[in-house]
PDB file of N, CA, C and O in Angstrom:
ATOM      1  N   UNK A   8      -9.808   6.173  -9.394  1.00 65.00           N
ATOM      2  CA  UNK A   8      -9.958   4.974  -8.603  1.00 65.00           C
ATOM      3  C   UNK A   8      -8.676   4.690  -7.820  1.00 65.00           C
ATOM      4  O   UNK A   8      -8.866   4.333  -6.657  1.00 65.00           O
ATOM      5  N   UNK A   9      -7.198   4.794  -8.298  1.00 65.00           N
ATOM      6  CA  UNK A   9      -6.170   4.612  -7.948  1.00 65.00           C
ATOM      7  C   UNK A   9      -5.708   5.857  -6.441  1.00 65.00           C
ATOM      8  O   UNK A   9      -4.942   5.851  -5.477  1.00 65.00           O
ATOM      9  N   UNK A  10      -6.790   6.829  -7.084  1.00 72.00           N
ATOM     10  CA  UNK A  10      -6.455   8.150  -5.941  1.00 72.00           C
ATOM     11  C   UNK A  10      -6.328   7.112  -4.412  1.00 72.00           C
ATOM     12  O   UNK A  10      -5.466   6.804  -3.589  1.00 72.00           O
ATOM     13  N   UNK A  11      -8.073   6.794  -4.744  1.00 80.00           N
ATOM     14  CA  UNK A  11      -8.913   6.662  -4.082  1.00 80.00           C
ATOM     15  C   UNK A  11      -8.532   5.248  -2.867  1.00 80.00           C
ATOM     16  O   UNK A  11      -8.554   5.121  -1.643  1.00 80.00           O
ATOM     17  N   UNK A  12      -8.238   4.474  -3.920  1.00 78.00           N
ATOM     18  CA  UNK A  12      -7.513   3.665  -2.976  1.00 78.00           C
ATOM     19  C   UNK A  12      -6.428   4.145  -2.183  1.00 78.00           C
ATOM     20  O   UNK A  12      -6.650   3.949  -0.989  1.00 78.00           O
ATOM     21  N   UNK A  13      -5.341   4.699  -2.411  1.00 76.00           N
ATOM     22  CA  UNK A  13      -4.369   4.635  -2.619  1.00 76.00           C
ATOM     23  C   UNK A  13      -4.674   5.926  -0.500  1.00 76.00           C
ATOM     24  O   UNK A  13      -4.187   5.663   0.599  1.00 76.00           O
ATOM     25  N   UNK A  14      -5.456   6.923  -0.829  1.00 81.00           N
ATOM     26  CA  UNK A  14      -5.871   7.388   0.489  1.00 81.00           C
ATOM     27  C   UNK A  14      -6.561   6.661   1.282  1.00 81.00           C
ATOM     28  O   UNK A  14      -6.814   6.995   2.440  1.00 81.00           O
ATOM     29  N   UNK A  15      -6.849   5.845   0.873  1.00 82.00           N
ATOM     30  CA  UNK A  15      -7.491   5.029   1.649  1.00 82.00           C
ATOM     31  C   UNK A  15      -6.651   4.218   2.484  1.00 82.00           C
ATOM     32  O   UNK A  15      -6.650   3.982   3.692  1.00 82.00           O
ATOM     33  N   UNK A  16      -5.771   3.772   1.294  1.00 79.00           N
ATOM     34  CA  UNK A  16      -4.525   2.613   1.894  1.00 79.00           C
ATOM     35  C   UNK A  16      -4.185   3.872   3.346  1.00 79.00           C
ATOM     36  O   UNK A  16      -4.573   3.940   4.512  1.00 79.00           O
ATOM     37  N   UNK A  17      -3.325   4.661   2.526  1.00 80.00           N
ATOM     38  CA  UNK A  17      -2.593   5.811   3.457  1.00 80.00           C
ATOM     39  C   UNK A  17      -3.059   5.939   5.185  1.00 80.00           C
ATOM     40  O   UNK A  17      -2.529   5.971   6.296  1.00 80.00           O
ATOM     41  N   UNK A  18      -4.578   5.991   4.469  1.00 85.00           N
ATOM     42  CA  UNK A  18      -5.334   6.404   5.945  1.00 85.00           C
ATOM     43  C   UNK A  18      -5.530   5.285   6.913  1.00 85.00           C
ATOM     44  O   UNK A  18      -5.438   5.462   8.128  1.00 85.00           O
ATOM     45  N   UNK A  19      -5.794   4.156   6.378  1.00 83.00           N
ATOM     46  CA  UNK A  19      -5.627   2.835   7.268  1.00 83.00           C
ATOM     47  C   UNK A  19      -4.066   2.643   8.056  1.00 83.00           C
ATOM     48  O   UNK A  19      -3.859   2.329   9.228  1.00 83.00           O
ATOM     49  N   UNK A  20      -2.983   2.977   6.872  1.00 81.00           N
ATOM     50  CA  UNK A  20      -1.618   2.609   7.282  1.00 81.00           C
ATOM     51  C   UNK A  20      -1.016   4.213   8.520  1.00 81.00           C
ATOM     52  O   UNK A  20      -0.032   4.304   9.254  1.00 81.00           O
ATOM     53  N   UNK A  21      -2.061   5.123   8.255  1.00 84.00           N
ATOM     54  CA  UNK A  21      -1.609   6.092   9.465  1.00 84.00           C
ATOM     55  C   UNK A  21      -2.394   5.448  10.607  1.00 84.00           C
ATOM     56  O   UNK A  21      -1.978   5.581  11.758  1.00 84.00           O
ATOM     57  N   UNK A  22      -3.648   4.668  10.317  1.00 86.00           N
ATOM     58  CA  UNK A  22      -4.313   4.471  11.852  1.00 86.00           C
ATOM     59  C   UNK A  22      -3.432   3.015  12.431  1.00 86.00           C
ATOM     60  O   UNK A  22      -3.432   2.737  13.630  1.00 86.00           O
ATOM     61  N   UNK A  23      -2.776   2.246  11.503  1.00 84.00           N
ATOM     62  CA  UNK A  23      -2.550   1.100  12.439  1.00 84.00           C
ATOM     63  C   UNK A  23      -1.074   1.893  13.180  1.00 84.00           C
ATOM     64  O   UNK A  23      -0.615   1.631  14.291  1.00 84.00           O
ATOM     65  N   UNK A  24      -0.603   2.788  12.308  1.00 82.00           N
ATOM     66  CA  UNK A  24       1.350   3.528  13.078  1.00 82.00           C
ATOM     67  C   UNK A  24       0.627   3.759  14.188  1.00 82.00           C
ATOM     68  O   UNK A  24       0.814   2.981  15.123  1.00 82.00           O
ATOM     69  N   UNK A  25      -0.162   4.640  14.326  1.00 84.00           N
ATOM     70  CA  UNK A  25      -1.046   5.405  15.552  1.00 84.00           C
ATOM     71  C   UNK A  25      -1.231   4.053  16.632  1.00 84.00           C
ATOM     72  O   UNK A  25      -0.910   3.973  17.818  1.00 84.00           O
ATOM     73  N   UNK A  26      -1.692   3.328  15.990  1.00 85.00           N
ATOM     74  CA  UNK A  26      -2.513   2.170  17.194  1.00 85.00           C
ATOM     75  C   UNK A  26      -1.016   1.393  17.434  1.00 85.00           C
ATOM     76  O   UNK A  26      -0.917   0.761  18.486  1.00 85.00           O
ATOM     77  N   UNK A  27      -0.155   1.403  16.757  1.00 83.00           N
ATOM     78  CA  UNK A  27       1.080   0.171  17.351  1.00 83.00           C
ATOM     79  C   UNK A  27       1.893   1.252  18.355  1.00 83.00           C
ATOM     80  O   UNK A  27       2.285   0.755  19.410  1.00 83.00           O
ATOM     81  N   UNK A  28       2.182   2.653  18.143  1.00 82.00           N
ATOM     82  CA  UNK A  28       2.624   3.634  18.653  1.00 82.00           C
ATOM     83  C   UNK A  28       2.057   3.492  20.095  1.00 82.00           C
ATOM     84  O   UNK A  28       2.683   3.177  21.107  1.00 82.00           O
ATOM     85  N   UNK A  29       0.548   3.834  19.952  1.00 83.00           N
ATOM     86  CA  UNK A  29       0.023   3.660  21.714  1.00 83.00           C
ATOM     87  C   UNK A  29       0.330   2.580  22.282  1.00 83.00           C
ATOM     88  O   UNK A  29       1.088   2.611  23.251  1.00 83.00           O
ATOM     89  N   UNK A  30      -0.243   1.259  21.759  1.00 82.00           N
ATOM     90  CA  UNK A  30       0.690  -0.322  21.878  1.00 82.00           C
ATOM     91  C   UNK A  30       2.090   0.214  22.670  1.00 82.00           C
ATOM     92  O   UNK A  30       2.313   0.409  23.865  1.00 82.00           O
ATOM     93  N   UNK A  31       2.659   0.315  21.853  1.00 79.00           N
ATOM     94  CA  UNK A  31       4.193   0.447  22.477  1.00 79.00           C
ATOM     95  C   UNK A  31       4.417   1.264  23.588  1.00 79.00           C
ATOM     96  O   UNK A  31       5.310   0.997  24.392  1.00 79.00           O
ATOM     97  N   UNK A  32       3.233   2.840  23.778  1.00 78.00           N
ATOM     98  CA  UNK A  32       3.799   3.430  24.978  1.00 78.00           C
ATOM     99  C   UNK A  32       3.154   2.669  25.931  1.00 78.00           C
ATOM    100  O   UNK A  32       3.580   3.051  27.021  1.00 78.00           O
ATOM    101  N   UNK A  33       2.280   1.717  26.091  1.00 77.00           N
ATOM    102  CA  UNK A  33       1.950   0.686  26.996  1.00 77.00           C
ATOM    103  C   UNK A  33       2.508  -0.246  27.450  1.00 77.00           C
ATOM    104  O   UNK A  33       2.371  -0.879  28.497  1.00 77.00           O
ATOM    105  N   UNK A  34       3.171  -0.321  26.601  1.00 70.00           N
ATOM    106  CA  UNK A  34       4.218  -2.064  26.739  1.00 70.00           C
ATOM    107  C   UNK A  34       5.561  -0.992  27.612  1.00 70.00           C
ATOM    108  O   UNK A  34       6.096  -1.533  28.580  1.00 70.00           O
ATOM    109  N   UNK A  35       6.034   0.445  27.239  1.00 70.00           N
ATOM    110  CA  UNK A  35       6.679   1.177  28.304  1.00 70.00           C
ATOM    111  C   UNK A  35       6.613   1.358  28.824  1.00 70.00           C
ATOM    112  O   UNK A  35       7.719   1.577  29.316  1.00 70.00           O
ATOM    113  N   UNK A  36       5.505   1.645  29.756  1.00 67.00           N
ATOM    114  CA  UNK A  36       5.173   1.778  31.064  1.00 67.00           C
ATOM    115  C   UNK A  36       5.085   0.445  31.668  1.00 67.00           C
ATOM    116  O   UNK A  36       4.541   0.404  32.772  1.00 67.00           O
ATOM    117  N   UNK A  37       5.499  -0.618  31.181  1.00 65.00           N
ATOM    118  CA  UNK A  37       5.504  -1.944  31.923  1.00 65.00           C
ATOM    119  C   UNK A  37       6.820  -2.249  32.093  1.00 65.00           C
ATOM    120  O   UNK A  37       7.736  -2.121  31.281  1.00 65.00           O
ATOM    121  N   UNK A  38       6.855  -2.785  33.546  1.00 66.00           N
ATOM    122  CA  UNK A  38       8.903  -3.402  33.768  1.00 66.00           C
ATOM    123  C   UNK A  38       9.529  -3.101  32.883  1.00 66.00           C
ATOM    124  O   UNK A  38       8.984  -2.621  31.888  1.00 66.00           O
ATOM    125  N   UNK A  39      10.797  -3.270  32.946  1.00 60.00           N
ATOM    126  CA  UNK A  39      11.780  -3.530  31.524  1.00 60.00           C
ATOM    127  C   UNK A  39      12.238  -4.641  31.128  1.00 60.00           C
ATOM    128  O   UNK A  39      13.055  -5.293  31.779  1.00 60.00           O
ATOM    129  N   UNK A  40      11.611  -5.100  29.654  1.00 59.00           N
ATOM    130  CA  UNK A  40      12.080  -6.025  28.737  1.00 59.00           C
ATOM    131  C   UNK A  40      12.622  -5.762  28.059  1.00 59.00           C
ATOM    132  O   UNK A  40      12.541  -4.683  27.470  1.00 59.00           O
ATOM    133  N   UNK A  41      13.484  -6.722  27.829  1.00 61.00           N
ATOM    134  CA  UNK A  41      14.269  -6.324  26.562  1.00 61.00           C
ATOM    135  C   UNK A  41      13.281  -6.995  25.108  1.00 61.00           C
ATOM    136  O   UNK A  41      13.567  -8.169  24.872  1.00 61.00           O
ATOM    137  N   UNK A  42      12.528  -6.568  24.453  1.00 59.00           N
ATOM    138  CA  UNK A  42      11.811  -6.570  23.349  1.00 59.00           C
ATOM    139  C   UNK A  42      12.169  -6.521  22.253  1.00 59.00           C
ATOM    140  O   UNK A  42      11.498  -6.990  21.333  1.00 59.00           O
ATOM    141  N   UNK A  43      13.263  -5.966  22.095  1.00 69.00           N
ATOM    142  CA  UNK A  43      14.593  -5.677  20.753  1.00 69.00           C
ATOM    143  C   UNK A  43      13.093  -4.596  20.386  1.00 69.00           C
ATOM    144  O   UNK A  43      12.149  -4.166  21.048  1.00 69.00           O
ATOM    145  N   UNK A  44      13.750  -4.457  18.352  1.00 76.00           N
ATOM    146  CA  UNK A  44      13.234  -3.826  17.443  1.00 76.00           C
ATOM    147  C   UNK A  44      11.804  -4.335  16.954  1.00 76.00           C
ATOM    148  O   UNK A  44      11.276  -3.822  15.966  1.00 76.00           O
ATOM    149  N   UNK A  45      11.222  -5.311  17.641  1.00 77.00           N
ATOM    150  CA  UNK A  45      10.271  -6.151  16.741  1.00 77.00           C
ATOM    151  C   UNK A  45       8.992  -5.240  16.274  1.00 77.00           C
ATOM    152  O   UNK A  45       8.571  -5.357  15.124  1.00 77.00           O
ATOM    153  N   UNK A  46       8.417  -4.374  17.154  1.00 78.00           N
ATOM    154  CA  UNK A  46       7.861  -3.472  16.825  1.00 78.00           C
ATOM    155  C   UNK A  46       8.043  -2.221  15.601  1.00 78.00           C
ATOM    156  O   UNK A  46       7.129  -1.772  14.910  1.00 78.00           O
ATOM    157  N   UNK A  47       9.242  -1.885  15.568  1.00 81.00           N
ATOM    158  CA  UNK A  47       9.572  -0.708  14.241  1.00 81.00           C
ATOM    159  C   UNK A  47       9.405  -1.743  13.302  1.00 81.00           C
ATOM    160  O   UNK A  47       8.584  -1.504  12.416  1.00 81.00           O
ATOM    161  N   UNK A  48       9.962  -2.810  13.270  1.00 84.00           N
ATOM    162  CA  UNK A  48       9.992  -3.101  12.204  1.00 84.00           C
ATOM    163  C   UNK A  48       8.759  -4.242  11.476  1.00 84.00           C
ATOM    164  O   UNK A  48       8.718  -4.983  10.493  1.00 84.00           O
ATOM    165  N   UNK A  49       7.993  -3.925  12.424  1.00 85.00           N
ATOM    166  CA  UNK A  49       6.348  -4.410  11.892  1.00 85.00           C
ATOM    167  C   UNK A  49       5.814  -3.613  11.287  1.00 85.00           C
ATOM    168  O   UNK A  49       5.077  -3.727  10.308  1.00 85.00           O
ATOM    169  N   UNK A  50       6.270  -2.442  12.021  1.00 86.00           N
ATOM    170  CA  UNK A  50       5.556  -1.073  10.928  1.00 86.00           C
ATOM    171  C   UNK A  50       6.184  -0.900   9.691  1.00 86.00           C
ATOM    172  O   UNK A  50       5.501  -0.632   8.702  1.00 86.00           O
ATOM    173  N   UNK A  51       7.579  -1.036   9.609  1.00 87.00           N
ATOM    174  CA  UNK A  51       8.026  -0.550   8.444  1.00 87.00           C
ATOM    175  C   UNK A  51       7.775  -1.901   7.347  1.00 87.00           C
ATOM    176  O   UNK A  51       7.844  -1.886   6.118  1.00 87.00           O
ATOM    177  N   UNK A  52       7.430  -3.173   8.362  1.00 90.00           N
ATOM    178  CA  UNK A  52       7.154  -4.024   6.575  1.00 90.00           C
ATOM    179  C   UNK A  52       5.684  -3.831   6.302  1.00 90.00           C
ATOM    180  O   UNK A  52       5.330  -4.312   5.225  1.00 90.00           O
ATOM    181  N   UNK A  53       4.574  -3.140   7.138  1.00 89.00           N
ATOM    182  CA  UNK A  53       3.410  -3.087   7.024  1.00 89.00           C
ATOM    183  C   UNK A  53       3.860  -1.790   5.782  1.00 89.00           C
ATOM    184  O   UNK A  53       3.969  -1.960   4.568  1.00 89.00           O
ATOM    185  N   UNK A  54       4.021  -0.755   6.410  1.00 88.00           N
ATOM    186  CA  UNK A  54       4.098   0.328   5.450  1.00 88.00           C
ATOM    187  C   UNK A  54       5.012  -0.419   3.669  1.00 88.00           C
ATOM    188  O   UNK A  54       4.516  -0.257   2.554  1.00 88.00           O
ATOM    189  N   UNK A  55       6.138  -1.055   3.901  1.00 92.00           N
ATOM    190  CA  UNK A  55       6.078  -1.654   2.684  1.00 92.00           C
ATOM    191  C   UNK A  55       5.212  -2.303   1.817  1.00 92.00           C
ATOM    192  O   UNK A  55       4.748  -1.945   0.734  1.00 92.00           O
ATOM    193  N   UNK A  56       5.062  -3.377   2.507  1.00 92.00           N
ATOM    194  CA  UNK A  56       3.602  -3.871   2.033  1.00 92.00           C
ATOM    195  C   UNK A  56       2.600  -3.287   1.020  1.00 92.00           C
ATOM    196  O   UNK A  56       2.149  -3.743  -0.031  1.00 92.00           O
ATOM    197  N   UNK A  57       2.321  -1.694   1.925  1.00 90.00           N
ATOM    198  CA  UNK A  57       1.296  -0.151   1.339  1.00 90.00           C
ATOM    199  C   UNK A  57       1.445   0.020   0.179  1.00 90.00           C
ATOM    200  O   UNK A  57       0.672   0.171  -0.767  1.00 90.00           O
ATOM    201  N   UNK A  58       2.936  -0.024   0.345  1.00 91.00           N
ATOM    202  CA  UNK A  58       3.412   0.892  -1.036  1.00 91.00           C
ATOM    203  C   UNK A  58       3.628   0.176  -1.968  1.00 91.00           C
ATOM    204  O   UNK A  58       3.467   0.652  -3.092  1.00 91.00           O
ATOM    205  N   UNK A  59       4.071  -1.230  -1.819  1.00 92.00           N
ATOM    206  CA  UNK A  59       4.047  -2.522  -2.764  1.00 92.00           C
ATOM    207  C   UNK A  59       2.798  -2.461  -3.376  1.00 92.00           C
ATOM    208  O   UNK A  59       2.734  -2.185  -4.574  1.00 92.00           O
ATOM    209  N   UNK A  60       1.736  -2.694  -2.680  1.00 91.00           N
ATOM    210  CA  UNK A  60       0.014  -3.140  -3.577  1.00 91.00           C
ATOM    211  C   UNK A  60      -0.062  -1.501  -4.041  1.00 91.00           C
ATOM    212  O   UNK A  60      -0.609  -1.413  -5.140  1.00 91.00           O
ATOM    213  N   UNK A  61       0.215  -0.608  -3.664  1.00 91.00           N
ATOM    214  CA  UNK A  61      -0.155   0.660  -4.476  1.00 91.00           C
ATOM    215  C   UNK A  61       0.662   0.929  -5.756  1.00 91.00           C
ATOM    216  O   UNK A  61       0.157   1.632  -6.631  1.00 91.00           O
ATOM    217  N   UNK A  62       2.100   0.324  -5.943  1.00 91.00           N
ATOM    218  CA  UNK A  62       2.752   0.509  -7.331  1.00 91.00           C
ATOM    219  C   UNK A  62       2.500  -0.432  -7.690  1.00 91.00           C
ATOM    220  O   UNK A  62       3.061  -0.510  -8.783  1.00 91.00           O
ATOM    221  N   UNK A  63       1.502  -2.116  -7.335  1.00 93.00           N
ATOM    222  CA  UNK A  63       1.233  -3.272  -7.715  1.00 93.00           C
ATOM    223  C   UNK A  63      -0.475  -2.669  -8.730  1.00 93.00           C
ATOM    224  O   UNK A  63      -0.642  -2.906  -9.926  1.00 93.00           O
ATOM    225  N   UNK A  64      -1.258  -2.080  -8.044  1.00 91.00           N
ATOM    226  CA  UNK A  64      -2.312  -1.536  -8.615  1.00 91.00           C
ATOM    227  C   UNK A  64      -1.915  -0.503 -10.056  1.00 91.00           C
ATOM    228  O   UNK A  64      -2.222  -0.761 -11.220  1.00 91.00           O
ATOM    229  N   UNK A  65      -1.143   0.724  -9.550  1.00 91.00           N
ATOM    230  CA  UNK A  65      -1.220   1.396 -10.493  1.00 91.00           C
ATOM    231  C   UNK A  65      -0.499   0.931 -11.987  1.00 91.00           C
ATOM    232  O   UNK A  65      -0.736   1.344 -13.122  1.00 91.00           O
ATOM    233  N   UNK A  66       0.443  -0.061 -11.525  1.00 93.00           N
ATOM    234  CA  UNK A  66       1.370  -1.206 -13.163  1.00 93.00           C
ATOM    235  C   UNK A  66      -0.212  -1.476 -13.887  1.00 93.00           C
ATOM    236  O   UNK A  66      -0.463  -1.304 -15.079  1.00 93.00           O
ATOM    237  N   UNK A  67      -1.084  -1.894 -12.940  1.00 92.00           N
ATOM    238  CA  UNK A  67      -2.113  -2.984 -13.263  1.00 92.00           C
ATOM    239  C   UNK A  67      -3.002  -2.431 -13.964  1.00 92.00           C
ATOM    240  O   UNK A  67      -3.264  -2.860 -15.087  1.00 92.00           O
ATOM    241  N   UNK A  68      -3.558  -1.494 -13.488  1.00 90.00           N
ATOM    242  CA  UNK A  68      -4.120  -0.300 -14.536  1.00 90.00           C
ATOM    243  C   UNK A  68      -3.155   0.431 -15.557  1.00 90.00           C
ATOM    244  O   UNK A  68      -3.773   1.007 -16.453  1.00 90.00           O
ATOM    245  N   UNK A  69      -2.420   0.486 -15.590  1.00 90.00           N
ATOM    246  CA  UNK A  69      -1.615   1.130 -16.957  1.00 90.00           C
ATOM    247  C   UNK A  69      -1.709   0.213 -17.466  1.00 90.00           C
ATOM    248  O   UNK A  69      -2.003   0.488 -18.629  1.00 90.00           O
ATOM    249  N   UNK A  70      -1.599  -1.521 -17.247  1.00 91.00           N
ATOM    250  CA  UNK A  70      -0.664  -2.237 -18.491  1.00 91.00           C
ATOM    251  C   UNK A  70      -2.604  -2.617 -18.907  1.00 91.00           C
ATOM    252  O   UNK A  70      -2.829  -2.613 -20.117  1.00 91.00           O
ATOM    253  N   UNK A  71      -3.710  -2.877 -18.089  1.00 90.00           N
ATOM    254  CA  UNK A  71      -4.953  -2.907 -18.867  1.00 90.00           C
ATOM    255  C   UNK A  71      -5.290  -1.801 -20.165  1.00 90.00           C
ATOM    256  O   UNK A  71      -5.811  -2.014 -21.260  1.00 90.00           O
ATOM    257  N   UNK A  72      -4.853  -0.757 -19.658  1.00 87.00           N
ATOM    258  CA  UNK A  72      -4.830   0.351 -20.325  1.00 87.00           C
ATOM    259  C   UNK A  72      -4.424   0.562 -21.807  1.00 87.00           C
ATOM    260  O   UNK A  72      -4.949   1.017 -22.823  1.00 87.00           O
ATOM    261  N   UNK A  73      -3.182  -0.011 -21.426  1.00 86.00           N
ATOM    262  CA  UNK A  73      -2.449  -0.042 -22.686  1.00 86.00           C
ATOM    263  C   UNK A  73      -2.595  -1.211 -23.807  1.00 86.00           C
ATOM    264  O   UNK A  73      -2.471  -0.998 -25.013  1.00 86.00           O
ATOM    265  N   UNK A  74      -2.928  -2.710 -23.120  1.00 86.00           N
ATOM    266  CA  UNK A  74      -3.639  -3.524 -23.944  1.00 86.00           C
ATOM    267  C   UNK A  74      -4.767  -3.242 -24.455  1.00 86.00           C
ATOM    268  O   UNK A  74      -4.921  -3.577 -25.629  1.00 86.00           O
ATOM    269  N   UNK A  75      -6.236  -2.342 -23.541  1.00 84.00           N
ATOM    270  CA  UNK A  75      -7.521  -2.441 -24.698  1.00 84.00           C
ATOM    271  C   UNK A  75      -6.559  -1.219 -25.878  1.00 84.00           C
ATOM    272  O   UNK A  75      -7.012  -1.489 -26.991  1.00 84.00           O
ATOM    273  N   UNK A  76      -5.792  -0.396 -25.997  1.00 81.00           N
ATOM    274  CA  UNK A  76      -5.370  -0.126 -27.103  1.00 81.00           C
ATOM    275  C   UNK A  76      -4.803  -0.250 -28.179  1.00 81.00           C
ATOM    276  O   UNK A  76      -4.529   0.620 -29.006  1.00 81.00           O
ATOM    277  N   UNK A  77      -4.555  -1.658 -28.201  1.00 83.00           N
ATOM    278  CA  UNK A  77      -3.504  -2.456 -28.933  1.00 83.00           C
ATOM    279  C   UNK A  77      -4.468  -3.334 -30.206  1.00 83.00           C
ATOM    280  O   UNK A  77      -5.290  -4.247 -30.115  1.00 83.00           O
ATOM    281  N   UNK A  78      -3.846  -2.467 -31.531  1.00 77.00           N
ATOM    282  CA  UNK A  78      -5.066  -2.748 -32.653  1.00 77.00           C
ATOM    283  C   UNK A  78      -4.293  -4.166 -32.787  1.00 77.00           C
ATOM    284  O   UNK A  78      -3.070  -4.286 -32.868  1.00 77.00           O
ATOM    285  N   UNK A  79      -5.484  -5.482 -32.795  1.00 78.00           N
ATOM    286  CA  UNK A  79      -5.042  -6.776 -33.347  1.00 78.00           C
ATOM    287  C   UNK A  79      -5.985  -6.941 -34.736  1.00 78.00           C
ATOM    288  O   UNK A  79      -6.163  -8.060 -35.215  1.00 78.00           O
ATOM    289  N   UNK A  80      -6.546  -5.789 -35.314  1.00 74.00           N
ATOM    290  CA  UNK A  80      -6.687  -5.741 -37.349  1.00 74.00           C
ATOM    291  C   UNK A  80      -5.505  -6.339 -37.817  1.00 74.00           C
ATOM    292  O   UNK A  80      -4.414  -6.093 -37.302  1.00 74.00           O
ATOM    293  N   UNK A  81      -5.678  -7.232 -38.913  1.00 78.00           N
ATOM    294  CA  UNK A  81      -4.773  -7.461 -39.759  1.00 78.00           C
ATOM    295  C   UNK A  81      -4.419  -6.559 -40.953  1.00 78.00           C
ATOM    296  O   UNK A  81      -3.692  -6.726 -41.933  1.00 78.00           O
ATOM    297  N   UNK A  82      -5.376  -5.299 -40.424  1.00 76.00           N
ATOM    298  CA  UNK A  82      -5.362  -3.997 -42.147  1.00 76.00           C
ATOM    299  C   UNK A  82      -4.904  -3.129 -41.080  1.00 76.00           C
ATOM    300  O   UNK A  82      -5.659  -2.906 -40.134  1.00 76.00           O
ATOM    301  N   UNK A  83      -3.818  -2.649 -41.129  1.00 73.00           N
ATOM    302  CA  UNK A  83      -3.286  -0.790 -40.463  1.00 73.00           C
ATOM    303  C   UNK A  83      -4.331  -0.194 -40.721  1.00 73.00           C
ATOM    304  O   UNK A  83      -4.734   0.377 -39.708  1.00 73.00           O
ATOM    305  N   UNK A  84      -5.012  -0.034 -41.627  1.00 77.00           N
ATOM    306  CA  UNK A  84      -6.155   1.151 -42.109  1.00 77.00           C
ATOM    307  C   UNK A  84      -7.297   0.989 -40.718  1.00 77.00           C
ATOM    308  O   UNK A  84      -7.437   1.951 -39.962  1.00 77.00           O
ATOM    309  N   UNK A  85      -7.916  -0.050 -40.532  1.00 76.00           N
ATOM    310  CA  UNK A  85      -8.158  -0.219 -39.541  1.00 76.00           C
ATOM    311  C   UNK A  85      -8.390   0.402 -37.867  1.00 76.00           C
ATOM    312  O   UNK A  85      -9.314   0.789 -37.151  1.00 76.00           O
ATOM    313  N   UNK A  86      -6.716   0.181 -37.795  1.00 73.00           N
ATOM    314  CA  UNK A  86      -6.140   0.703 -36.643  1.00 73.00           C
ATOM    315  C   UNK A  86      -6.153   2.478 -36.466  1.00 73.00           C
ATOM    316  O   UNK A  86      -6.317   3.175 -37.467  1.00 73.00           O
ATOM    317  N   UNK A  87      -5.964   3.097 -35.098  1.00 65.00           N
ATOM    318  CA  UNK A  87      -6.078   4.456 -35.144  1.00 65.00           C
ATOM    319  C   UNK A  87      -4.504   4.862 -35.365  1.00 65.00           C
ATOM    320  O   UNK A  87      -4.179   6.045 -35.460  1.00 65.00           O
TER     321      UNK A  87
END
């Protein structure tokens, strides 16, 4: 499931680089503004963002993981 998202994320976060990339060679072929950096660095907090909810998911599934395994028996014998 984590793959799965996780290419998924990838593949969305390559189509918006792609779509701000063309964006930008458009906005170059227009006069010259001075625009600064505002563009790189939309991408690079978008791409943070990516990678944030993807090590935010996979914590999330390990730590479920690791709680349904957690014997709350009051007998060890019980427990595996």
């Amino acid at each position: 499931m984590i793959r799965r998202q996780s290419t998924r994320l990838l593949i969305l976060l390559s189509s918006v680089m792609a779509l701000l990339a063309s964006i930008e060679r458009r906005h170059r072929a227009l006069p010259d503004r001075d625009r600064g950096d505002a563009l790189p660095t939309a991408v690079i907090a978008v791409g943070l963002v990516a990678i944030a909810l993807i090590v935010i998911a996979i914590l999330r599934d390990r730590a479920t993981e690791i709680a349904r395994n957690v014997c709350t028996s009051t007998d060890p014998a019980e427990c595996r």
